[in-house]
Amino acid sequence: PGDVELLIVATSSPDRVVPGTAAYTQAKLECFNAGAVDHIAACSGYVYALSSGWHYVASGQVKSCLVIGAEQLTRITNYKDRGTCILFGDAAGAMLLEPSNEGPSDFLYSKLGADGRGERFIIVPAGGTAMRPTPERLEQGLDKIQMMGREVYKFAITKFVELIKDACAKIGVSPDDIDVLVPHQVNLR
């Protein structure tokens, strides 16, 4: 634990707003020499955290970065909404990033993006400073995930193809060169 210089935790289901989940994790793992930062970016959170950690290590700013993705979405899932409750669960994973002594990085490409125009497509309305969680709002389920599935789907299928083509162009391969592609996808479409 003393060798870890940076700890990045991606979660959209933190125990508390302050302190961040990375601070709790740092204490539990005893990584007291590490900076501790949270990324909140829903499904993309781990990718954001991994890309950030990779850049810190690749630039030489840190030699060891622990990246963790952890979600406890069952706590903020509305089980009366069949359109969302079957999609969300709890999981965690971690990766330790360090410089490679065996040539170039195996991490070939990273591109982060967002489109804030779709901020209502997946949202937990109550719980932050924009909408405090009053008893009435809790009763209405406004502290639970709400999703506009069709809008998410339309955005995802268009963006997914665009991102694959962009990544292939940047690293000099064609889609036909890819043997296995593991997307974030919740159904066969």
PDB file of C-alpha atoms in Angstrom, residues 67-129:
ATOM      1  CA  VAL A  67      -7.750   2.522 -10.239  1.00  0.00           C
ATOM      2  CA  ILE A  68     -10.965   1.171  -8.746  1.00  0.00           C
ATOM      3  CA  GLY A  69     -14.470   1.039 -10.143  1.00  0.00           C
ATOM      4  CA  ALA A  70     -17.167   0.229  -7.594  1.00  0.00           C
ATOM      5  CA  GLU A  71     -20.921   0.537  -7.741  1.00  0.00           C
ATOM      6  CA  GLN A  72     -23.707  -0.311  -5.351  1.00  0.00           C
ATOM      7  CA  LEU A  73     -26.512   0.653  -7.688  1.00  0.00           C
ATOM      8  CA  THR A  74     -29.056  -1.593  -5.992  1.00  0.00           C
ATOM      9  CA  ARG A  75     -29.263   1.112  -3.318  1.00  0.00           C
ATOM     10  CA  ILE A  76     -30.473   3.687  -5.853  1.00  0.00           C
ATOM     11  CA  THR A  77     -32.506   1.421  -8.152  1.00  0.00           C
ATOM     12  CA  ASN A  78     -36.280   1.761  -8.389  1.00  0.00           C
ATOM     13  CA  TYR A  79     -37.571  -1.819  -8.351  1.00  0.00           C
ATOM     14  CA  LYS A  80     -41.010  -0.659  -9.510  1.00  0.00           C
ATOM     15  CA  ASP A  81     -39.457   0.523 -12.805  1.00  0.00           C
ATOM     16  CA  ARG A  82     -39.014  -2.632 -14.903  1.00  0.00           C
ATOM     17  CA  GLY A  83     -37.258  -0.615 -17.599  1.00  0.00           C
ATOM     18  CA  THR A  84     -34.280   0.058 -15.336  1.00  0.00           C
ATOM     19  CA  CYS A  85     -34.230  -2.343 -12.413  1.00  0.00           C
ATOM     20  CA  ILE A  86     -33.187  -5.290 -14.593  1.00  0.00           C
ATOM     21  CA  LEU A  87     -30.169  -3.362 -15.871  1.00  0.00           C
ATOM     22  CA  PHE A  88     -28.392  -2.238 -12.719  1.00  0.00           C
ATOM     23  CA  GLY A  89     -26.451  -4.167 -10.074  1.00  0.00           C
ATOM     24  CA  ASP A  90     -23.468  -4.078  -7.771  1.00  0.00           C
ATOM     25  CA  ALA A  91     -19.875  -4.788  -8.757  1.00  0.00           C
ATOM     26  CA  ALA A  92     -16.283  -3.688  -8.268  1.00  0.00           C
ATOM     27  CA  GLY A  93     -12.929  -4.124  -9.956  1.00  0.00           C
ATOM     28  CA  ALA A  94      -9.438  -2.729  -9.605  1.00  0.00           C
ATOM     29  CA  MET A  95      -6.272  -2.344 -11.641  1.00  0.00           C
ATOM     30  CA  LEU A  96      -2.797  -1.268 -10.565  1.00  0.00           C
ATOM     31  CA  LEU A  97      -1.033   0.833 -13.198  1.00  0.00           C
ATOM     32  CA  GLU A  98       2.754   1.125 -13.302  1.00  0.00           C
ATOM     33  CA  PRO A  99       5.305   2.013 -15.994  1.00  0.00           C
ATOM     34  CA  SER A 100       6.309  -0.783 -18.322  1.00  0.00           C
ATOM     35  CA  ASN A 101       9.950  -1.823 -18.602  1.00  0.00           C
ATOM     36  CA  GLU A 102       9.153  -3.927 -21.659  1.00  0.00           C
ATOM     37  CA  GLY A 103       8.578  -1.296 -24.319  1.00  0.00           C
ATOM     38  CA  PRO A 104       5.591   0.853 -25.156  1.00  0.00           C
ATOM     39  CA  SER A 105       2.360   0.875 -23.216  1.00  0.00           C
ATOM     40  CA  ASP A 106      -0.219  -1.793 -23.909  1.00  0.00           C
ATOM     41  CA  PHE A 107      -2.788   0.963 -23.510  1.00  0.00           C
ATOM     42  CA  LEU A 108      -2.923   2.211 -27.092  1.00  0.00           C
ATOM     43  CA  TYR A 109      -5.600   4.864 -27.145  1.00  0.00           C
ATOM     44  CA  SER A 110      -8.028   6.750 -24.986  1.00  0.00           C
ATOM     45  CA  LYS A 111     -10.692   9.277 -25.870  1.00  0.00           C
ATOM     46  CA  LEU A 112     -13.055  10.755 -23.330  1.00  0.00           C
ATOM     47  CA  GLY A 113     -16.220  12.589 -24.175  1.00  0.00           C
ATOM     48  CA  ALA A 114     -19.588  13.642 -22.885  1.00  0.00           C
ATOM     49  CA  ASP A 115     -22.756  15.259 -24.150  1.00  0.00           C
ATOM     50  CA  GLY A 116     -24.427  17.264 -21.419  1.00  0.00           C
ATOM     51  CA  ARG A 117     -27.481  17.850 -23.606  1.00  0.00           C
ATOM     52  CA  GLY A 118     -28.629  14.375 -22.554  1.00  0.00           C
ATOM     53  CA  GLU A 119     -28.325  15.033 -18.822  1.00  0.00           C
ATOM     54  CA  ARG A 120     -31.926  13.899 -18.229  1.00  0.00           C
ATOM     55  CA  PHE A 121     -31.478  10.563 -20.052  1.00  0.00           C
ATOM     56  CA  ILE A 122     -30.078   8.852 -16.925  1.00  0.00           C
ATOM     57  CA  ILE A 123     -30.543  10.781 -13.700  1.00  0.00           C
ATOM     58  CA  VAL A 124     -31.073  10.520  -9.969  1.00  0.00           C
ATOM     59  CA  PRO A 125     -32.996  13.776  -9.450  1.00  0.00           C
ATOM     60  CA  ALA A 126     -32.846  14.098  -5.651  1.00  0.00           C
ATOM     61  CA  GLY A 127     -29.836  13.828  -3.402  1.00  0.00           C
ATOM     62  CA  GLY A 128     -27.534  16.601  -4.518  1.00  0.00           C
ATOM     63  CA  THR A 129     -27.692  20.336  -3.981  1.00  0.00           C
TER      64      THR A 129
END
